[in-house]
XYZ file of C-alpha atoms in Angstrom:
541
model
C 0.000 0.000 0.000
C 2.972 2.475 1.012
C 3.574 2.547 -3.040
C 0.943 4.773 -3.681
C 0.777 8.140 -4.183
C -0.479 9.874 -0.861
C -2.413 13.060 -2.235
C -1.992 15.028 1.648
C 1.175 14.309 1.554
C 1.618 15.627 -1.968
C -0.517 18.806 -1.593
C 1.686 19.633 1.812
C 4.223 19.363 0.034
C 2.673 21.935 -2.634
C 2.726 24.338 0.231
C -1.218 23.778 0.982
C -1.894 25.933 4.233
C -2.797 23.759 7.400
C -1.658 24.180 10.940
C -2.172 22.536 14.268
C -0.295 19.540 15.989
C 2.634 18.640 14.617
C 1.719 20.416 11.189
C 2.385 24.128 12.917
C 1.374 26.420 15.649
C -1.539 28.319 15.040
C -1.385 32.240 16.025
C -3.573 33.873 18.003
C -5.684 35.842 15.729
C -7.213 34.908 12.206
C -9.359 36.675 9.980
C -11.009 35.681 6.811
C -14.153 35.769 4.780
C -15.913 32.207 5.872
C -14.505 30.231 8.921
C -16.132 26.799 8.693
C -16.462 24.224 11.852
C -15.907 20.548 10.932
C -14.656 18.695 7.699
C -16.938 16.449 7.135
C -19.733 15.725 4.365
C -21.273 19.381 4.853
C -18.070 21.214 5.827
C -16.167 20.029 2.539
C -18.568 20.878 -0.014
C -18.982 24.089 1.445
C -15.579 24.721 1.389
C -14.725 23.512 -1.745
C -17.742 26.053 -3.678
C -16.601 28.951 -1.001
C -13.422 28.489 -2.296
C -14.410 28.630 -5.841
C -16.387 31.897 -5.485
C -13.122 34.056 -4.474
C -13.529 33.884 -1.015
C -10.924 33.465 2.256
C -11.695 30.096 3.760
C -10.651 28.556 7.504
C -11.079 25.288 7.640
C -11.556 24.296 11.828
C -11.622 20.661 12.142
C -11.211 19.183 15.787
C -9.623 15.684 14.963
C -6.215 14.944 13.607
C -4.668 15.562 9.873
C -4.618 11.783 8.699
C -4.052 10.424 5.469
C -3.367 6.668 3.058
C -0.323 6.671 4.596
C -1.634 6.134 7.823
C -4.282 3.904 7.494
C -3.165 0.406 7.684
C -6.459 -1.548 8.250
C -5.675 -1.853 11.880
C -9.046 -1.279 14.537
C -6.413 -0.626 17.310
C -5.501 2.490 15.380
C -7.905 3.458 13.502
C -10.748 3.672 16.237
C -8.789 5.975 18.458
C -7.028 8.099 15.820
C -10.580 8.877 13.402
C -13.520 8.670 15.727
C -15.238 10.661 18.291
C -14.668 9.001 21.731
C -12.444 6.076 19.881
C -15.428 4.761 18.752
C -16.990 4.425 22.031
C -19.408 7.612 22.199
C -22.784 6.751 23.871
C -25.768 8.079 24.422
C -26.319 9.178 28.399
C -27.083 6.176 29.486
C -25.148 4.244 27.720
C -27.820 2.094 26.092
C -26.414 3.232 22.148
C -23.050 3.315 21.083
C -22.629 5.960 18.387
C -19.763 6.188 15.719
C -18.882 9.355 14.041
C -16.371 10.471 12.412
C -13.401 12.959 14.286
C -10.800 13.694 12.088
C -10.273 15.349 8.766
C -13.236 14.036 6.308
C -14.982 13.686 9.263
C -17.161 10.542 9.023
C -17.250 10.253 5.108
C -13.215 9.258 6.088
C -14.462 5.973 7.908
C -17.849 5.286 6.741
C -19.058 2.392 4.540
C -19.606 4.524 1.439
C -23.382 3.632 0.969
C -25.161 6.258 -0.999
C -28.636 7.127 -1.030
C -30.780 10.149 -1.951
C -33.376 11.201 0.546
C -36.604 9.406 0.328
C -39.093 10.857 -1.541
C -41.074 9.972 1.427
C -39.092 11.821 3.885
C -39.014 14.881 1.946
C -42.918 14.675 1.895
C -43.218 14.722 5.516
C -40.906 18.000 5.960
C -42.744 19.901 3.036
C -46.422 18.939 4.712
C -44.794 19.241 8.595
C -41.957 21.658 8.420
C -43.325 24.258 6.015
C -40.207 23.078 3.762
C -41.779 23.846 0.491
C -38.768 23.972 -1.584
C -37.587 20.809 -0.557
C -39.018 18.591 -3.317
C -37.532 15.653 -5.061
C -37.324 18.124 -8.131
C -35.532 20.785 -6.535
C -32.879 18.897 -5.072
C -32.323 16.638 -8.210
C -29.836 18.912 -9.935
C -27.621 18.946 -6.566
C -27.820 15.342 -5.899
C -26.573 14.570 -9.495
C -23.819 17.067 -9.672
C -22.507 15.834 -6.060
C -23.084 12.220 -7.551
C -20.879 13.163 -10.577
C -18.404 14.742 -8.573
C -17.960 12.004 -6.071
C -18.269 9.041 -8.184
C -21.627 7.557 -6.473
C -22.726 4.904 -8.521
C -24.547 1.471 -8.201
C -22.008 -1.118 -7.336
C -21.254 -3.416 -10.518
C -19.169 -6.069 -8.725
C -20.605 -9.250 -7.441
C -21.317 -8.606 -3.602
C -19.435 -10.102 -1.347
C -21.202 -13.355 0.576
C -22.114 -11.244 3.284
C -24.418 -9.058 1.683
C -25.346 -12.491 -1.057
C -27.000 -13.673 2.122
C -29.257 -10.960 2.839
C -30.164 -11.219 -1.139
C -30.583 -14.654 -1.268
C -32.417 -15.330 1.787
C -34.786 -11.880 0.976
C -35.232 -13.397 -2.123
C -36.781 -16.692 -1.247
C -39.088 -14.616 1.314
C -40.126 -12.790 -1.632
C -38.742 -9.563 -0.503
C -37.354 -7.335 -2.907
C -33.537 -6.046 -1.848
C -31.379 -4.235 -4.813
C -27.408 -2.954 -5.220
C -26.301 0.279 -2.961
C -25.109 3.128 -4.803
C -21.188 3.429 -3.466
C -19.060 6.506 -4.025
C -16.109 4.841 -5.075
C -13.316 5.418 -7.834
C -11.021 2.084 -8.398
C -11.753 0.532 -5.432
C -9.585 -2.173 -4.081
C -12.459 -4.338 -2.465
C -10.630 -4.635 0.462
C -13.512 -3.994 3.214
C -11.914 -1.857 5.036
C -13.604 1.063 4.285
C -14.522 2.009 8.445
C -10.341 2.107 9.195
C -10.000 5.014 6.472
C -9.483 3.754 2.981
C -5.884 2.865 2.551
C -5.713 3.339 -1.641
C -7.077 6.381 -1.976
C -10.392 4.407 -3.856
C -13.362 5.865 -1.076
C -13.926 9.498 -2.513
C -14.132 11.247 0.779
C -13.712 14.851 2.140
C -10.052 13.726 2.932
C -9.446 13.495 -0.895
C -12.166 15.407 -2.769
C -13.438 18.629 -1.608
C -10.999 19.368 1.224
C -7.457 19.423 -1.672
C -10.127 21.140 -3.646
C -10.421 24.182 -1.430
C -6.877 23.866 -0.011
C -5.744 23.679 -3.560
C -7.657 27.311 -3.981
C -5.860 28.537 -1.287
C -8.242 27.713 1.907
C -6.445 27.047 5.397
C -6.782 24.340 7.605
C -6.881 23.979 11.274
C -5.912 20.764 12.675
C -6.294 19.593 16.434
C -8.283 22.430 16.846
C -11.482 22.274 18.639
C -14.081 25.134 18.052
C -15.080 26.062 21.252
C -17.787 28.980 20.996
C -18.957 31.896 19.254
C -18.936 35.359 20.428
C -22.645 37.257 19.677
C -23.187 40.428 19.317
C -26.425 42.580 17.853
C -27.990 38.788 15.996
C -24.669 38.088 14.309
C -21.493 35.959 15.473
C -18.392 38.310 16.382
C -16.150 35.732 16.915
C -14.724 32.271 17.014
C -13.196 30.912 19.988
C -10.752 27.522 19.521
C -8.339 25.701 21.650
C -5.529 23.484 20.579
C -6.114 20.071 21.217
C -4.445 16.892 21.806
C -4.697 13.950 18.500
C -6.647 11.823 21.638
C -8.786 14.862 21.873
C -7.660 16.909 25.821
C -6.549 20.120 25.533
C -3.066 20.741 24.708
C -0.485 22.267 27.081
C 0.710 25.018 24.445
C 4.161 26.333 25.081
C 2.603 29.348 23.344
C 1.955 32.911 24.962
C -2.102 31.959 24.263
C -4.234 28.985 25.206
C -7.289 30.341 22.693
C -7.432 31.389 19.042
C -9.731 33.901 18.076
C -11.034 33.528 14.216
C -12.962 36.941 12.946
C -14.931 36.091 9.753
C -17.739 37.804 7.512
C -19.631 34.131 7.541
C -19.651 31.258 9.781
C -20.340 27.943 8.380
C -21.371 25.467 11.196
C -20.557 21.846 10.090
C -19.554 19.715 13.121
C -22.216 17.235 12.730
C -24.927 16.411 14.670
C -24.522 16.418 18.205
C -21.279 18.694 18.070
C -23.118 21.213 16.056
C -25.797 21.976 18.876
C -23.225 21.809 21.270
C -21.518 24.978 19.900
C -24.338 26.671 19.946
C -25.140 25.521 23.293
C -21.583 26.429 24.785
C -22.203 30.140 22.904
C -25.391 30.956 24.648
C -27.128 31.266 21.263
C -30.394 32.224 20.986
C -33.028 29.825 21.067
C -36.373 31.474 21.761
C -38.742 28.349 21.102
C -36.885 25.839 22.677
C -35.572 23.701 19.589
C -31.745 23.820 19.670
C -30.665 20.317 20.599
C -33.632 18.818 20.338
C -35.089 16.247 17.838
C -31.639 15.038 17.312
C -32.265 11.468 15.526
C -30.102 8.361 15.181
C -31.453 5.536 12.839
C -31.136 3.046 16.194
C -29.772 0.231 14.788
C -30.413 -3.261 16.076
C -28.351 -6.658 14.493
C -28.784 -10.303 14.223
C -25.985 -12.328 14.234
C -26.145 -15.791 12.593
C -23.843 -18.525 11.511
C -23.584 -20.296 8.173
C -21.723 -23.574 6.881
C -19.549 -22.185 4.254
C -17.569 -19.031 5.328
C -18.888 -15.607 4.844
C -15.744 -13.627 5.748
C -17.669 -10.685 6.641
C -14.698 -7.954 6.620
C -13.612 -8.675 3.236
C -14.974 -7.057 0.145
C -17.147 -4.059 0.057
C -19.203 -3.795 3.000
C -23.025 -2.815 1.944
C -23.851 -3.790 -1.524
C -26.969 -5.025 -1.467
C -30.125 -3.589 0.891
C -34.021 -3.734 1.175
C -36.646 -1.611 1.705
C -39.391 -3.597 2.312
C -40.206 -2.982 5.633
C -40.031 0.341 4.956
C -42.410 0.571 2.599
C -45.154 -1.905 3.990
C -46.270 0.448 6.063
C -47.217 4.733 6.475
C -44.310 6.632 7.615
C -46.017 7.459 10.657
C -47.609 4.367 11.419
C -45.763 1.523 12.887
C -41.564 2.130 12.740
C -40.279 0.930 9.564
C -36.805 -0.165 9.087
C -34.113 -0.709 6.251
C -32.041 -3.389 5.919
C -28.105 -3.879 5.520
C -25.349 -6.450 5.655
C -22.851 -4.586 7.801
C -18.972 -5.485 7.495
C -17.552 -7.472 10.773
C -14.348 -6.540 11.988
C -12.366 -8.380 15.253
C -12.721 -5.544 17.848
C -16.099 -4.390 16.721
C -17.785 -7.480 16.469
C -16.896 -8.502 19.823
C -17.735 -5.514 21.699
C -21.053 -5.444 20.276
C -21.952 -9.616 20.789
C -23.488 -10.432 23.927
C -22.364 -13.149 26.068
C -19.775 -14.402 28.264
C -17.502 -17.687 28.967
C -17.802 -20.966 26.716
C -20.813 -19.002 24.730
C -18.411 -16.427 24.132
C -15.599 -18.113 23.242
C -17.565 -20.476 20.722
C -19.352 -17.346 19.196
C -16.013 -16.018 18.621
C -14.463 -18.959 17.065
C -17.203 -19.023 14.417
C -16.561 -15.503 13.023
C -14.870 -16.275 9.724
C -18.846 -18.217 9.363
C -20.600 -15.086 10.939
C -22.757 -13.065 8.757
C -24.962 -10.327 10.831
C -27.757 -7.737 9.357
C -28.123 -4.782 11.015
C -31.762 -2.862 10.727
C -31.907 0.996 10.498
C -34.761 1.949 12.592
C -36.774 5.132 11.036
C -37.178 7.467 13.719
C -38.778 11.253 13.370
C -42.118 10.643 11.888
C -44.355 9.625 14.695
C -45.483 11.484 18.164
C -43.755 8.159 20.107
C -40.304 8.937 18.076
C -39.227 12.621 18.918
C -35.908 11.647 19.051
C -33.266 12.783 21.521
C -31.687 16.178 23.115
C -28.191 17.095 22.964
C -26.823 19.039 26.312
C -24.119 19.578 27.637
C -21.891 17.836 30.756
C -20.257 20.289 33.251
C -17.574 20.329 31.571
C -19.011 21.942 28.428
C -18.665 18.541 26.329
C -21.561 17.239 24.187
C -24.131 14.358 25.654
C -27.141 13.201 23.506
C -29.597 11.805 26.130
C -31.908 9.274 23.531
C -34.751 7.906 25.583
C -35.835 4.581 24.206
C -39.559 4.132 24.538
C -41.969 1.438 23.454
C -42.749 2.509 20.336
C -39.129 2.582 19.357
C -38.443 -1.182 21.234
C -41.076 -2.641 19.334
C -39.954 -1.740 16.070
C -36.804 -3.447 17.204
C -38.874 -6.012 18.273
C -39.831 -6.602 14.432
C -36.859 -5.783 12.853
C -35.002 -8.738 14.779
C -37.890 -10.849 13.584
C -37.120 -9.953 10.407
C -33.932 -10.337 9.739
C -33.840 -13.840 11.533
C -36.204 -15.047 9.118
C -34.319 -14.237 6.098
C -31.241 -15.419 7.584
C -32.817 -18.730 8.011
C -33.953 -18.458 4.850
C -30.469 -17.870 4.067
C -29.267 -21.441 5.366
C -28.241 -20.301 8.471
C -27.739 -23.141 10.997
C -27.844 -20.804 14.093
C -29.388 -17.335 14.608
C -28.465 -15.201 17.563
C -30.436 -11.973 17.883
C -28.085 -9.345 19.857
C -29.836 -9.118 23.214
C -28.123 -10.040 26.382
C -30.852 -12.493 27.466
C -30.899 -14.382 24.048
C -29.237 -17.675 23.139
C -28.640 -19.140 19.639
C -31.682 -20.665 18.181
C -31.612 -22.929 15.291
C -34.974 -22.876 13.994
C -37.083 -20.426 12.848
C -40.031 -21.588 14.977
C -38.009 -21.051 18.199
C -36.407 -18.220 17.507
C -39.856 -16.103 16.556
C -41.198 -17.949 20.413
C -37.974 -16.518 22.013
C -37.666 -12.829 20.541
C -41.290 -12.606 20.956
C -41.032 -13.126 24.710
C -37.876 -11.135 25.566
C -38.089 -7.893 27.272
C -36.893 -5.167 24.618
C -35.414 -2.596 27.326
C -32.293 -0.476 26.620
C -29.183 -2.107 27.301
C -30.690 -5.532 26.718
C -30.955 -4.617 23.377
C -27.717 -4.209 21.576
C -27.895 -0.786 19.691
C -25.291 1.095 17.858
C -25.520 3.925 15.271
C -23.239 5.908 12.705
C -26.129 8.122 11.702
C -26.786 11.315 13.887
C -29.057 13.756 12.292
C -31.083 16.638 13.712
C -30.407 19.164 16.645
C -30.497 22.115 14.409
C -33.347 21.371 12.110
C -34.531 23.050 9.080
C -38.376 24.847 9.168
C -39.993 27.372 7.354
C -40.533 29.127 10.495
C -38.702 29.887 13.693
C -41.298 28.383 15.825
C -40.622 24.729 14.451
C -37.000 24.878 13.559
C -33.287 26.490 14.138
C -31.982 26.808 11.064
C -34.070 28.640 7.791
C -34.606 26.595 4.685
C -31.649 28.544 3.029
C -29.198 26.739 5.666
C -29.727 30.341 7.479
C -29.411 30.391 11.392
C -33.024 31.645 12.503
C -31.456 34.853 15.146
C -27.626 35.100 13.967
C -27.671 36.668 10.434
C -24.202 35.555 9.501
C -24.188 32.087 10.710
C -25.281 28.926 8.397
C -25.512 25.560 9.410
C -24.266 23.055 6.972
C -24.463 19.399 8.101
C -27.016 16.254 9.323
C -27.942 18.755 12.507
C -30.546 20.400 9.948
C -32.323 17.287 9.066
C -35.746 18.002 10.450
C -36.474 14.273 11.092
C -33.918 11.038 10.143
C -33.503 10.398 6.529
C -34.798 7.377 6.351
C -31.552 5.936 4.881
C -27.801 6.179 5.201
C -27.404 9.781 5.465
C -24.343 11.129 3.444
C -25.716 11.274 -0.263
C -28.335 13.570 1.674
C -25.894 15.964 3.039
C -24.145 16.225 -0.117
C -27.260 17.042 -1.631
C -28.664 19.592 0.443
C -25.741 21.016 1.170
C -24.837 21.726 -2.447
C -27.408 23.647 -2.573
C -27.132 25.565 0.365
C -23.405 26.268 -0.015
C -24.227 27.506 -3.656
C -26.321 30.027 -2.907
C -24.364 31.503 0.407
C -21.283 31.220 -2.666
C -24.177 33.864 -4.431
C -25.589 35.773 -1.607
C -21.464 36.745 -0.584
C -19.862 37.121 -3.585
C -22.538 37.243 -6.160
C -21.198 34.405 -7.801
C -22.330 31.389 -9.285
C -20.258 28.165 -8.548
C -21.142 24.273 -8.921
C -19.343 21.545 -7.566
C -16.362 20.456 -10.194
C-alpha cells in the first residue's frame, strides 16, 4: 500500500496551508471571509464552492490531519485516531453506542460509502410538517446529481461479497425485494476496510475530494483544533473561539503565549455534525427562543442479528453494503408503525466482539465461528411519529456534548420486528444458528423457536444491543422559527451571519444512510451563500 501516491502528503508538500499539531502552531488571531467548523460531508462541499467563489476560507476541524499513509487496516488504530470518543461515544445512558467520524473528512473518512438520496417519502413529511416547500424531489435533483458526478456515487457493478449475497438470497426466497447500494467509489480495491479510512485512496471522501479542492484554492486548515464557541453580538457571530487540542482529543499544554485562538470572519459555516453542532451553539449561549436547539436530534437506532452459516462468509472482506431492502419500509405509512431498512454490515475483530453479547464458553464459541458469521443490522426510522421525537443534545459540566436518547416502546417494538425480520431471512439464508443481539438471548436454530424466544424477551435499553453511525437533527430546518433552528436557506433563525451546513438540519432522520443527503442539500445551500457573498455562481467540479 505504502507505493501509492499519498495526495496530503503531496498537496503539503505543494505548500497547501494547514496548521495545528505537529503540522504548525496556530497564532492567536485569524481573519477571513468564511470560517467553517468541521470537515466532514457538509463542511467540505462548502468549502470547496466557497473556495471557488473568491472567497478566504478557515477550515476548523477538531480531529487529527490523517491520510493513506496512515491507514493500515488496523481497529487498534484506527478507532482511536478517526472517531469521536475512539469509537466508544454513547448516548447518556449508555444504552447506544454511536460512531462518528473525528478527524479530517470527518465521518465520510471511515464510513461504509453507501449512498442514497433522501426518500421521496421523507421529503414529503418536511414539506407537509416543516413548512419546507422547496424541498421537493425536483428541486434537489440537480444537486444530488452534480454531487453524484463529482464524487463518483454509482450502483455497485461487482458481485457482492457473501455477506451481503446472504441478505439477497435469503430476501429473495421470502419474496422480498432487496437491490445494489449506490457506493461513491473510484477504483476501489475491495478490500472492506472502508470504516479504518481507505488505505488506496479508492473511497472518494472529504479527505481526498473537496478538502485538496479548497486547499488547492488557497483555503487554510486547522488541525487539532477544537471550536469552542462563538462570540454574539447585535444577531450576528463576532467571533470564534478555539483551543488546541491533543490527537486523543484533551486540551493541549501550548508552550505558546495563548491557550485560545480567536477567528474573525464575515460568515460562519457550522458543520460539526450532529450532536457537536448543537453543542456549539449551546456552549455560545445562542439564541433559542422556542426551545428547539438540541432537540429532535435522531439516530437511525440500529439493532443486528448475528447468525452462523456452513460455508464461510468472511464478513470484513470485500465491500461492505452492496446489497439492501426496503421492504419494511415501505409496507407500512411513515407514521404508522416504525419501519426499518435493511443492511449487511462489514464485521471486523474488535467491533464485532464488543457489540456480541455473552460471556464464557458461549463467548468463546461465538467467537471462534466468526470467519462463518454473517450479521444484518436494521436501520430503525425514527422522526415521523409522536412516540419517536428523538433525543436532546446538552451539555456535561464540563461543556462537552451528551445526547440523552430515551428509548420508549414505540421505538423497542420496532426493534422487536426488525429482529424478527432479519432472523427469518437469515434462516432463509441457510443459516444453521441465529443469535439476535440481546443479552438475554441464546442461539436458536430454527425459525419456529427463535420467533417464540424474541417474541417473549423484554426489549429494554441495554438488553438490546444498539449502535448507530447516523446522527441527524439538533439544528433542524423549518420554514418558520417556531418549528426549527436553522431557515430553509441553511440560514441560522437569530444570527444573520451564521449557516448551518451538516445532518444537525435534518428536520427528522432520513430514512436511509445519510451522506448522499448531506451532499445534496448542502450543495445547494453552499451555492447560494457562494451567491448571496460574492454574487457568484459556482457548482461543484
Amino acid at each position: 500500500m505504502s507505493s501509492l501516491n499519498d495526495p496530503i502528503k503531496d498537496g503539503l508538500q505543494r505548500g497547501w496551508k494547514v496548521l495545528g499539531g505537529a503540522l504548525g502552531a496556530i497564532p492567536e488571531k485569524i481573519v477571513c471571509d468564511v470560517a467553517i467548523i468541521g470537515s466532514g460531508a457538509g463542511a467540505g462541499i462548502s468549502a470547496e464552492l466557497l473556495a471557488k467563489a473568491g472567497l478566504q476560507v478557515v477550515i476548523v476541524e477538531e480531529g487529527p490531519l490523517k491520510s493513506s499513509s496512515d491507514f493500515n487496516q488496523l481497529e487498534s488504530e484506527a478507532y482511536p485516531a478517526l472517531y469521536q470518543e475512539s469509537a466508544a461515544r454513547k448516548t447518556a445512558d449508555k444504552a447506544i453506542n454511536i460512531l462518528q467520524g473525528r478527524c479530517v473528512g470527518g465521518s465520510t473518512t471511515v464510513n461504509w460509502t453507501s449512498s442514497f438520496r433522501t426518500p421521496a417519502s421523507t421529503l414529503k413529511f418536511w414539506q407537509d410538517r416543516f413548512s419546507l416547500a422547496g424541498y421537493t424531489e425536483t428541486a434537489l435533483a440537480p444537486y444530488f446529481a452534480q454531487a453524484e458526478q463529482r464524487l463518483n456515487i454509482a450502483t455497485w457493478q461487482m458481485a457482492p461479497n457473501e455477506n451481503n449475497a446472504l441478505l439477497g438470497r435469503g430476501a429473495r426466497k421470502l419474496g422480498i425485494h432487496a437491490e445494489p447500494i449506490a457506493r461513491n467509489v473510484k477504483g476501489c480495491w475491495n478490500l472492506g476496510s472502508c470504516g479504518l479510512g481507505c488505505p488506496t485512496n479508492a473511497k472518494q471522501s472529504m479527505l481526498v475530494t473537496t478538502i485538496p479542492a479548497a486547499l488547492d484554492l488557497g483555503a487554510q486548515l486547522l488541525t487539532e483544533t477544537r471550536a469552542e464557541r462563538f462570540e454574539l453580538a447585535n444577531g450576528r457571530v463576532t467571533s470564534l473561539i478555539c483551543r488546541n487540542i491533543k490527537s486523543n482529543g484533551a486540551l493541549a499544554q501550548s508552550a505558546s503565549t495563548h491557550e485560545a485562538t480567536k477567528i474573525i470572519a464575515k460568515h460562519y459555516v457550522l458543520a460539526g455534525g450532529a450532536i457537536n453542532s448543537p453543542a456549539v451553539l449551546l456552549r455560545s449561549g445562542a439564541p433559542d427562543p422556542h426551545g428547539r436547539l438540541g432537540s429532535r436530534t435522531f439516530l437511525h437506532p440500529v439493532v443486528m442479528s448475528s447468525s452462523i452459516f456452513d460455508q464461510k462468509v468472511e464478513a470484513w472482506s470485500g465491500a461492505p453494503q452492496s446489497i439492501y431492502t426496503d421492504h419494511f419500509l415501505q409496507t407500512q405509512p411513515i407514521d404508522g408503525a416504525m419501519g426499518y431498512k435493511l443492511e449487511a454490515p462489514p464485521l471486523h475483530p474488535l467491533i464485532f466482539a464488543s457489540t456480541v453479547p455473552g460471556f464464557g464458553q458461549g463467548q468463546h464459541d461465538l467467537l471462534s465461528s466468526f470467519p462463518h458469521n454473517h450479521t444484518l443490522l436494521a436501520l430503525l426510522r425514527d422522526g415521523f411519529h409522536d412516540e419517536a421525537p428523538g433525543g436532546q443534545v446538552k451539555l456535561r459540566s464540563d461543556g462537552s456534548a451528551e445526547l440523552d436518547y430515551p428509548l420508549g416502546d414505540y421505538i423497542m417494538q420496532g426493534a422487536r420486528r426488525a429482529l424478527l425480520s432479519m432472523m427469518e431471512i437469515q434462516f432463509a439464508a441457510g443459516a444453521r444458528q441465529v443469535l439476535p443481539l440481546h443479552e438475554m438471548a441464546v442461539p436458536y436454530t430454527s425459525w419456529a423457536q427463535a420467533r417464540e424466544a424474541v417474541l417473549a424477551l423484554p426489549m429494554k435499553p441495554r438488553l438490546v444491543k444498539m449502535v448507530s453511525a447516523h446522527v441527524m437533527g439538533g439544528c433542524g430546518l423549518a420554514g418558520s422559527a417556531r418549528q426549527g433552528v436553522t431557515r430553509p436557506d441553511g440560514v441560522h433563525w437569530q444570527l444573520d451571519n451564521l449557516s448551518i451546513h451538516d445532518g444537525s438540519i435534518f428536520p427528522t432522520s432520513i430514512g436511509a444512510n445519510p451522506q448522499l443527503s448531506v451532499y445534496g442539500a448542502v450543495n445547494r445551500l453552499a451555492q447560494g451563500l457562494a451567491k448571496t457573498l460574492t454574487g457568484r455562481d459556482v457548482a461543484l467540479a
